[in-house]
């Protein structure tokens, strides 16, 4: 017997369909007969970036994962920007996202499980009542957010705030630039479609396309291209194993404007208590995943058992050197901060650290050469 599909959520169907048709059909037709000014493009970029950063820095890294604390003024801006992005209230969004992380890839519990296919994880899960009605009002996993006045204020007045931002901002810009319809189309419809689908890529493409340098225990992937489209959220494999880190792109060269925004706010005293995963923990995860991946690649070799044993020996040596290196580094940092040791003892410790650093780098190089030999 064919299983009947859940009923449609008509409000979502109408919003997604209408905004898409306005963006891809009506907007090009309108600007065939009207001037497309630089102001249209500039404000499209500004409002698109503003909305996405409010989702990534506010809804995601601040409220869903509590990776840092923010000044009330910053939280207030995120609340307005989240309503502008039209992705439900911060409370509802965070509740869904916490369930996703807790039950990632579980088709019965993950609200947008990637294992149910691209369409479902991208947008399909919002088009039908796949969840029981009680779930839509169960925020028991967000009791911390229910204590925040700004979050609850935005949740209570989400609909008027969403209407105010999505109609008020484009109309105001239209009055200023003498093109209300053009701004409603570009800053209203086109911006909204871009906000929606680039955010939705995190649930869909970021679980399908990319690499898994830290873990393969879930479908999350790291993808530099998606990072550009999603304001840094494309480093999703890292995020799913280290979800409490305020960064997604941990290296300086990785594109993560959300991380840069949070750090800038920290310098401006608008954010504090930024949470960072210890470097040792990250290195160990990368080494273990590389070991597991390489062991699979050598299974076709006749002596794969002996090679695997050698790999494990090198891995154990690497982890030992890594623990000693980072342990001594932590001790050196503690020493600098507390300034409790005598000058001579500190100099000896520094020499030991430099020697250990050299040994660690040598061990790391030896490990990488071995892996490349069979990769």
mmCIF file of C-alpha atoms in Angstrom, residues 5 59 131 175 201 207 250 276 367:
data_model
loop_
_atom_site.group_PDB
_atom_site.id
_atom_site.type_symbol
_atom_site.label_atom_id
_atom_site.label_comp_id
_atom_site.label_asym_id
_atom_site.label_seq_id
_atom_site.Cartn_x
_atom_site.Cartn_y
_atom_site.Cartn_z
ATOM 1 C CA UNK A 5 2.210 12.107 1.834
ATOM 2 C CA UNK A 59 20.401 32.383 14.859
ATOM 3 C CA UNK A 131 6.506 16.618 12.061
ATOM 4 C CA UNK A 175 10.779 56.106 -1.929
ATOM 5 C CA UNK A 201 22.365 24.887 1.008
ATOM 6 C CA UNK A 207 25.802 17.287 3.553
ATOM 7 C CA UNK A 250 39.573 27.780 11.561
ATOM 8 C CA UNK A 276 37.332 27.863 20.662
ATOM 9 C CA UNK A 367 53.298 10.806 9.176
#
